[in-house]
Coordinates of C-alpha atoms in Angstrom, one line a residue:
M1 CA 139.0 6.6 130.8
T2 CA 139.5 3.1 132.2
L3 CA 136.2 1.4 133.2
P4 CA 136.0 -1.5 135.8
A5 CA 137.0 -4.9 134.4
A6 CA 134.3 -7.0 132.9
G7 CA 132.2 -8.5 135.6
A8 CA 133.6 -6.2 138.3
A9 CA 131.0 -4.0 140.0
K10 CA 131.4 -0.3 139.7
K11 CA 131.6 1.4 143.0
V12 CA 129.5 4.3 144.4
F13 CA 130.4 6.4 147.5
V14 CA 127.3 8.2 148.9
K15 CA 127.7 10.9 151.6
T16 CA 124.5 11.9 153.3
Y17 CA 123.8 15.2 155.0
G18 CA 120.8 16.2 157.1
C19 CA 117.6 14.5 158.1
Q20 CA 116.5 10.9 158.4
M21 CA 114.6 11.3 155.1
N22 CA 117.9 11.9 153.4
V23 CA 119.2 8.7 154.9
Y24 CA 116.2 6.9 153.5
D25 CA 116.6 8.6 150.1
S26 CA 120.3 7.6 150.0
Q27 CA 119.3 4.0 150.6
R28 CA 116.7 4.0 147.8
M29 CA 119.2 5.7 145.4
S30 CA 121.7 2.9 146.4
D31 CA 119.0 0.4 145.6
A32 CA 118.4 2.0 142.2
L33 CA 122.2 2.0 141.5
A34 CA 122.6 -1.6 142.6
A35 CA 120.3 -2.5 139.7
E36 CA 122.7 -0.7 137.4
G37 CA 125.7 -2.7 138.7
Y38 CA 127.0 -0.3 141.4
A39 CA 128.2 -1.6 144.7
G40 CA 128.6 0.7 147.7
T41 CA 132.1 1.6 149.1
D42 CA 133.2 3.5 152.2
R43 CA 136.3 4.7 150.4
I44 CA 135.7 7.7 148.3
E45 CA 139.1 7.1 146.6
D46 CA 137.8 3.9 145.1
A47 CA 134.5 5.3 143.8
D48 CA 133.5 5.4 140.2
L49 CA 130.6 7.5 141.3
V50 CA 130.6 10.0 144.1
L51 CA 127.1 11.2 145.2
L52 CA 126.5 13.9 147.8
N53 CA 122.9 13.8 149.2
T54 CA 122.5 17.3 150.6
C55 CA 120.5 19.3 153.1
H56 CA 119.5 23.0 152.8
I57 CA 118.0 23.6 156.2
R58 CA 120.9 25.2 158.0
E59 CA 122.8 28.4 157.2
K60 CA 125.8 28.0 154.8
A61 CA 124.7 24.5 153.9
A62 CA 125.4 25.2 150.2
E63 CA 128.9 26.6 151.0
K64 CA 129.8 23.5 152.9
I65 CA 128.8 21.4 149.8
Y66 CA 131.0 23.6 147.5
S67 CA 133.9 23.2 149.9
E68 CA 133.5 19.4 149.8
L69 CA 133.1 19.5 146.0
G70 CA 136.5 21.3 145.8
R71 CA 138.1 18.3 147.5
I72 CA 136.2 15.9 145.2
R73 CA 137.4 17.9 142.2
D74 CA 141.0 17.2 143.2
L75 CA 140.2 13.5 143.8
K76 CA 138.6 13.3 140.3
A77 CA 141.6 14.9 138.7
D78 CA 144.0 12.4 140.5
R79 CA 141.9 9.4 139.4
A80 CA 141.8 10.8 135.8
S81 CA 145.6 11.0 135.8
R82 CA 145.5 7.3 136.4
G83 CA 143.0 6.6 133.7
L84 CA 140.0 6.1 136.0
E85 CA 136.5 7.5 135.5
T86 CA 134.8 9.4 138.3
V87 CA 131.3 10.7 137.9
V88 CA 130.3 13.4 140.5
G89 CA 126.7 13.9 141.5
V90 CA 124.9 16.3 143.8
A91 CA 121.4 15.2 145.0
G92 CA 119.0 16.4 147.7
C93 CA 117.7 19.8 148.7
V94 CA 120.8 21.9 147.8
A95 CA 120.6 20.3 144.4
Q96 CA 116.9 21.4 144.2
A97 CA 117.6 24.9 145.4
E98 CA 120.8 25.6 143.4
G99 CA 120.2 23.6 140.2
R100 CA 122.5 24.4 137.3
E101 CA 124.4 27.0 139.5
I102 CA 126.2 24.0 141.1
I103 CA 127.7 23.0 137.8
R104 CA 128.5 26.6 136.9
R105 CA 130.4 27.1 140.2
Q106 CA 132.0 23.6 140.2
P107 CA 132.5 22.2 136.7
A108 CA 133.7 18.9 138.2
V109 CA 130.0 18.1 138.9
D110 CA 128.5 15.9 136.2
L111 CA 124.9 15.6 137.4
V112 CA 122.5 17.4 139.7
I113 CA 119.3 15.6 140.8
G114 CA 116.6 16.8 143.1
P115 CA 114.8 14.8 145.9
Q116 CA 111.6 14.4 143.7
T117 CA 113.5 13.0 140.7
Y118 CA 116.1 10.6 142.2
H119 CA 114.2 7.7 140.6
R120 CA 115.6 9.1 137.3
L121 CA 119.2 8.7 138.6
P122 CA 120.2 5.7 136.5
E123 CA 119.1 7.5 133.3
A124 CA 120.8 10.7 134.4
L125 CA 124.0 8.7 135.2
R126 CA 124.1 7.1 131.8
K127 CA 123.8 10.6 130.2
A128 CA 126.6 11.9 132.4
R129 CA 128.9 9.0 131.6
N130 CA 128.4 10.0 127.9
G131 CA 129.7 13.4 128.6
D132 CA 126.5 15.4 129.2
K133 CA 126.0 17.8 132.1
V134 CA 122.7 16.7 133.6
V135 CA 120.3 18.7 135.8
E136 CA 117.1 17.0 136.9
T137 CA 115.2 19.3 139.3
D138 CA 111.8 19.6 137.7
Y139 CA 109.1 18.2 140.0
A140 CA 108.2 14.8 138.7
I141 CA 104.6 14.2 137.4
E142 CA 105.0 10.5 137.9
D143 CA 105.1 8.8 141.3
K144 CA 108.8 8.3 141.9
F145 CA 108.2 5.4 144.4
E146 CA 106.4 3.4 141.7
H147 CA 109.4 3.9 139.3
L148 CA 112.1 2.9 141.8
P149 CA 113.2 -0.8 141.7
K150 CA 111.7 -2.8 144.5
P151 CA 114.5 -3.3 147.1
R152 CA 115.6 -7.0 147.1
R153 CA 115.9 -8.8 150.4
S154 CA 119.6 -9.3 149.8
E155 CA 120.0 -5.5 149.6
I156 CA 118.1 -4.9 152.9
V157 CA 119.8 -7.6 154.9
G158 CA 122.8 -6.1 156.8
R159 CA 121.2 -2.6 157.2
G160 CA 120.2 -3.6 160.7
V161 CA 117.1 -4.4 162.6
T162 CA 115.7 -0.9 162.5
A163 CA 114.7 0.9 159.3
F164 CA 113.2 4.2 157.9
L165 CA 110.3 4.2 155.6
T166 CA 109.1 7.4 153.8
V167 CA 105.3 7.6 153.7
Q168 CA 104.9 11.4 153.1
E169 CA 106.9 14.1 151.4
G170 CA 106.7 17.8 151.0
C171 CA 105.0 20.5 153.1
D172 CA 102.1 22.9 152.7
K173 CA 102.6 24.8 155.9
F174 CA 105.0 27.5 154.7
C175 CA 106.6 28.4 158.0
T176 CA 108.4 31.6 157.3
F177 CA 111.8 30.2 158.4
C178 CA 111.7 27.0 156.3
V179 CA 112.9 26.1 152.8
V180 CA 111.2 22.6 152.7
P181 CA 108.1 23.7 150.7
Y182 CA 110.5 25.1 148.0
T183 CA 112.9 22.1 147.9
R184 CA 110.6 19.2 148.6
G185 CA 107.4 20.6 147.1
S186 CA 103.8 20.2 148.3
E187 CA 102.5 17.5 150.5
V188 CA 102.2 14.1 148.9
S189 CA 101.2 10.8 150.5
R190 CA 102.1 7.3 149.3
P191 CA 99.2 4.8 149.0
V192 CA 98.7 2.2 151.7
A193 CA 99.5 -0.8 149.5
Q194 CA 102.8 0.6 148.5
I195 CA 103.8 1.3 152.1
V196 CA 102.7 -2.1 153.3
A197 CA 104.5 -3.9 150.6
E198 CA 107.8 -2.1 151.5
A199 CA 107.3 -2.7 155.2
E200 CA 106.7 -6.4 154.5
K201 CA 110.0 -6.5 152.5
L202 CA 111.7 -5.0 155.5
A203 CA 110.2 -7.5 157.9
E204 CA 111.3 -10.4 155.6
A205 CA 114.8 -9.1 155.8
G206 CA 114.8 -9.1 159.7
V207 CA 113.8 -5.6 160.5
R208 CA 112.0 -5.4 163.8
E209 CA 111.4 -1.6 164.2
V210 CA 110.2 0.7 161.4
T211 CA 110.1 4.5 161.6
L212 CA 107.7 6.2 159.2
L213 CA 109.1 9.4 157.8
G214 CA 107.7 12.6 156.4
Q215 CA 108.2 16.3 156.4
N216 CA 104.8 16.4 158.1
V217 CA 104.3 12.7 158.6
N218 CA 101.1 13.0 160.6
A219 CA 99.6 14.9 157.6
W220 CA 99.7 11.6 155.7
H221 CA 96.4 10.7 154.1
G222 CA 96.9 7.9 151.6
G223 CA 94.5 5.8 149.5
G224 CA 93.5 2.6 151.2
P225 CA 92.8 -0.8 149.6
D226 CA 89.1 -0.2 150.5
G227 CA 89.0 2.8 148.2
G228 CA 88.8 5.3 151.1
E229 CA 91.4 7.7 152.4
W230 CA 93.2 6.5 155.5
G231 CA 94.9 8.6 158.2
L232 CA 98.2 7.8 159.9
G233 CA 96.5 6.2 162.9
R234 CA 94.8 3.6 160.7
L235 CA 98.0 3.0 158.7
L236 CA 100.0 2.4 161.9
A237 CA 97.3 -0.2 163.0
R238 CA 97.7 -2.0 159.6
L239 CA 101.5 -2.0 159.8
A240 CA 101.3 -3.4 163.4
E241 CA 99.7 -6.5 161.9
I242 CA 102.8 -7.4 159.8
P243 CA 104.5 -10.5 161.2
G244 CA 108.0 -9.6 162.5
I245 CA 107.4 -5.8 162.9
A246 CA 107.4 -5.4 166.6
R247 CA 107.9 -1.6 166.9
L248 CA 106.6 1.4 165.1
R249 CA 107.6 5.1 165.3
Y250 CA 107.0 8.2 163.1
T251 CA 108.7 11.6 162.6
T252 CA 108.4 14.6 162.1
S253 CA 105.0 15.8 163.1
H254 CA 103.2 19.1 163.1
P255 CA 100.9 20.0 166.0
R256 CA 98.1 21.0 163.6
D257 CA 98.0 17.5 162.1
M258 CA 97.7 15.5 165.3
D259 CA 94.1 14.1 165.0
D260 CA 92.0 12.0 167.4
Q261 CA 92.6 8.8 165.5
L262 CA 96.4 9.2 165.8
I263 CA 96.1 10.0 169.5
E264 CA 94.0 6.9 170.0
A265 CA 96.7 4.8 168.2
H266 CA 99.1 5.8 170.9
R267 CA 96.6 4.5 173.4
D268 CA 95.7 1.3 171.6
L269 CA 98.8 0.0 169.7
A270 CA 101.4 -1.8 171.8
A271 CA 103.7 -1.7 168.8
L272 CA 103.6 2.2 168.6
M273 CA 106.5 3.3 170.9
P274 CA 105.8 5.9 173.6
Y275 CA 108.0 8.5 172.1
L276 CA 106.7 11.5 170.1
H277 CA 108.7 14.2 168.3
L278 CA 106.4 17.2 168.1
P279 CA 108.2 20.5 167.3
V280 CA 106.8 23.8 168.6
Q281 CA 109.7 26.1 167.7
S282 CA 108.8 28.9 170.2
G283 CA 106.8 29.5 173.4
S284 CA 105.8 33.0 172.3
D285 CA 102.4 33.4 170.6
R286 CA 103.7 36.5 168.9
I287 CA 106.7 34.7 167.5
L288 CA 104.6 31.7 166.5
K289 CA 102.4 34.0 164.5
A290 CA 105.4 35.6 162.8
M291 CA 106.7 32.0 162.0
N292 CA 103.3 31.2 160.4
R293 CA 103.0 28.2 162.7
R294 CA 99.2 28.7 162.9
H295 CA 98.9 27.3 166.4
T296 CA 99.3 28.9 169.9
T297 CA 101.2 27.9 172.9
A298 CA 97.9 27.0 174.6
D299 CA 97.0 24.8 171.6
Y300 CA 100.3 23.0 171.9
V301 CA 100.1 22.5 175.7
G302 CA 96.5 21.2 175.4
L303 CA 97.5 18.8 172.7
I304 CA 100.4 17.4 174.9
E305 CA 97.9 16.9 177.7
R306 CA 95.6 14.9 175.5
I307 CA 98.4 12.7 174.3
R308 CA 99.7 12.1 177.8
A309 CA 96.2 11.2 178.9
A310 CA 96.0 8.6 176.2
R311 CA 99.6 7.3 176.8
P312 CA 100.9 8.3 180.2
D313 CA 104.4 7.0 179.6
V314 CA 104.9 8.9 176.4
A315 CA 108.1 10.9 176.1
I316 CA 108.0 14.2 174.2
S317 CA 110.7 15.5 172.0
G318 CA 110.7 18.9 170.3
D319 CA 112.5 21.5 168.1
F320 CA 113.2 25.1 169.1
I321 CA 114.5 28.1 167.2
V322 CA 116.0 31.0 169.1
G323 CA 116.6 34.5 167.8
F324 CA 113.8 34.5 165.2
P325 CA 113.5 38.1 163.8
G326 CA 111.8 40.3 166.4
E327 CA 112.3 37.9 169.3
T328 CA 112.5 39.9 172.6
D329 CA 113.7 38.9 176.0
A330 CA 110.0 38.4 177.0
D331 CA 109.4 36.1 173.9
F332 CA 112.5 34.0 174.8
D333 CA 111.4 33.8 178.5
A334 CA 108.1 32.5 177.2
T335 CA 110.0 29.7 175.4
L336 CA 111.8 28.8 178.6
E337 CA 108.5 28.7 180.5
L338 CA 106.9 26.4 177.9
V339 CA 109.9 24.0 178.2
R340 CA 109.4 23.9 182.0
T341 CA 105.7 23.3 181.5
I342 CA 106.1 20.4 179.0
G343 CA 109.2 18.7 180.4
Y344 CA 111.1 17.3 177.4
A345 CA 112.8 13.9 177.3
Q346 CA 114.9 15.2 174.4
A347 CA 114.9 18.3 172.2
F348 CA 116.9 20.0 169.4
S349 CA 117.5 23.7 169.5
F350 CA 119.1 26.0 166.9
K351 CA 119.9 29.6 166.3
Y352 CA 117.7 31.1 163.6
S353 CA 119.6 31.4 160.3
P354 CA 118.0 33.2 157.3
R355 CA 117.4 30.9 154.4
P356 CA 117.4 32.6 151.0
G357 CA 114.0 32.7 149.4
T358 CA 112.0 32.4 152.7
P359 CA 109.9 35.2 154.1
G360 CA 111.8 35.2 157.3
A361 CA 115.0 36.3 155.5
E362 CA 113.2 39.5 154.5
L363 CA 112.0 40.4 158.0
K364 CA 113.5 43.4 159.7
D365 CA 114.7 43.4 163.3
Q366 CA 117.1 40.5 162.9
V367 CA 118.5 39.4 166.3
A368 CA 122.2 40.0 166.9
E369 CA 124.4 36.8 166.8
A370 CA 125.7 37.4 170.4
V371 CA 122.1 37.5 171.7
K372 CA 121.3 34.3 169.8
D373 CA 124.3 32.6 171.3
E374 CA 123.4 33.6 174.8
R375 CA 119.8 32.5 174.5
L376 CA 120.8 29.2 172.8
Q377 CA 123.1 28.4 175.7
R378 CA 120.4 29.1 178.3
L379 CA 117.8 27.0 176.4
Q380 CA 120.2 24.1 175.8
A381 CA 121.2 24.1 179.5
L382 CA 117.6 23.7 180.5
L383 CA 116.8 21.1 177.9
S384 CA 120.0 19.1 178.8
R385 CA 118.9 19.1 182.5
Q386 CA 115.5 17.8 181.6
Q387 CA 117.0 15.0 179.4
R388 CA 119.4 14.0 182.2
D389 CA 116.4 13.9 184.7
F390 CA 114.4 11.8 182.3
T391 CA 117.2 9.3 181.8
A392 CA 118.1 9.2 185.5
A393 CA 114.4 8.3 186.3
M394 CA 114.9 5.1 184.4
A395 CA 117.1 3.6 187.2
G396 CA 115.6 0.5 188.7
R397 CA 112.9 0.2 186.0
V398 CA 112.2 -3.0 184.0
I399 CA 111.9 -2.2 180.3
D400 CA 111.9 -4.0 177.0
A401 CA 115.0 -3.4 174.9
L402 CA 115.5 -4.2 171.2
I403 CA 119.0 -5.5 170.7
E404 CA 120.5 -3.7 167.7
K405 CA 124.3 -4.2 167.4
P406 CA 127.5 -5.3 169.2
G407 CA 128.8 -2.9 171.8
R408 CA 132.1 -1.0 171.8
Q409 CA 133.5 -3.3 174.5
P410 CA 134.0 -7.1 174.0
G411 CA 131.0 -9.0 175.4
Q412 CA 128.6 -6.1 175.1
R413 CA 125.6 -5.5 173.0
V414 CA 123.6 -2.3 172.5
G415 CA 119.9 -2.2 172.6
R416 CA 117.3 0.5 172.2
S417 CA 114.7 1.4 174.8
P418 CA 111.1 2.3 173.8
W419 CA 112.2 6.0 174.4
L420 CA 115.1 5.8 172.0
Q421 CA 117.9 5.6 174.6
P422 CA 120.8 3.3 174.0
V423 CA 120.8 0.3 176.4
I424 CA 124.1 -1.4 177.2
I425 CA 123.7 -5.1 178.1
D426 CA 125.8 -8.2 178.2
E427 CA 125.9 -10.2 175.0
T428 CA 124.5 -13.3 176.8
V429 CA 121.2 -11.5 177.3
G430 CA 120.1 -12.2 173.7
E431 CA 120.8 -12.0 170.0
I432 CA 120.6 -9.0 167.7
G433 CA 117.0 -8.6 166.8
D434 CA 115.7 -10.0 170.1
I435 CA 113.5 -7.9 172.3
V436 CA 114.5 -8.6 175.9
S437 CA 113.2 -7.6 179.3
V438 CA 116.0 -5.9 181.3
R439 CA 116.4 -4.0 184.6
I440 CA 118.1 -0.7 184.4
T441 CA 121.0 -0.8 186.9
R442 CA 122.5 2.6 186.3
T443 CA 122.2 5.5 183.9
G444 CA 124.6 7.7 182.0
Q445 CA 123.9 11.2 180.5
T446 CA 121.9 9.6 177.7
S447 CA 122.5 5.9 178.0
L448 CA 121.1 3.1 180.1
F449 CA 123.0 0.1 181.6
A450 CA 121.0 -3.0 182.2
E451 CA 120.9 -6.6 183.4
P452 CA 118.4 -9.4 182.6
A453 CA 115.2 -8.8 184.5

């Protein structure tokens, strides 16, 4: 095989599927590969290393990956005919769930690495380039974040003025529909010092807004510099002290982990944006019990009321699953009623899809696909109407917008509202990274159009 010329950087193409945590993981894998001499490329045809960072949440996720791997196999063969080396890797949750089966089904794959072991990627890559088929899916005993190279400022610059930062991984809730406890493992929280150091690096590189990530991010309880255990509310207060960090967010939360200190942080921290993603999944207590959510509809409604009392302008986002096994018309109607009660600024809704290895896949009384389709359409129509109403209510308001990037049209810039809506403004209003006061002149379905206030 022909390797890159001496002094030339090897090229890596990373394709990311799924959640924001996978986006963060892809960036950290890229950081680790940069230390090994790999530069990122947007052209898969030019890549010496192709890495798929996969998601296993939705139905047929693995089959989509195998389909993609078939195309990559052909690309690898074409490059080999020209004397070029191509290493193919699969990372993420499908890698964790499927393991060596991936290599059995698609021999073009050289390495498989799970989300808890991607700090071992450089070593696994060296073995793969020596001709070994490498599978790294055992849960790591060591702290992977301690073993990852610290991202250099030059590697962060250019990623933008907003950034993700993983603070918690894994899940101990074992909802019956979810594969996360099996692919990401049990809940683990990073220590305060490690998180603060990474946030400071982001701030030095020009990041203004940081979103803390975790499968159950509000379950975070990390060791503090005082020797005690901190909760997420206290961590947010510490991060708000970092010069340059003007905005903070966190996702995804579980209702059972929303404690008083975190609710008070929404009241007390100006940097904590008034937007909360708090999934409920169903409005039926019977279905919530079958899902093993371990909260009731009344618990959820009461929690939202407390959060809104602390921060009246907070916007609520959520997740919903329709067609969970045994869901009746009455159960679904209860979900619609909950949506009307809460009033969502945004929400994500899905048809239930059985995930192999989860208790939900073994339940009887699976709901017919046609019924799922009809219910999903009705739910999405209601949620879309609420989102349009929330956006339309912004007209005439004066808000702060973080300018993020150039707009699609010449002379435009795109900002972000405190409630995550895109804000279209003239480029004369400010520079990328500025937080500017603007008046909303009109609204689109999801976007805001503004002028200087």
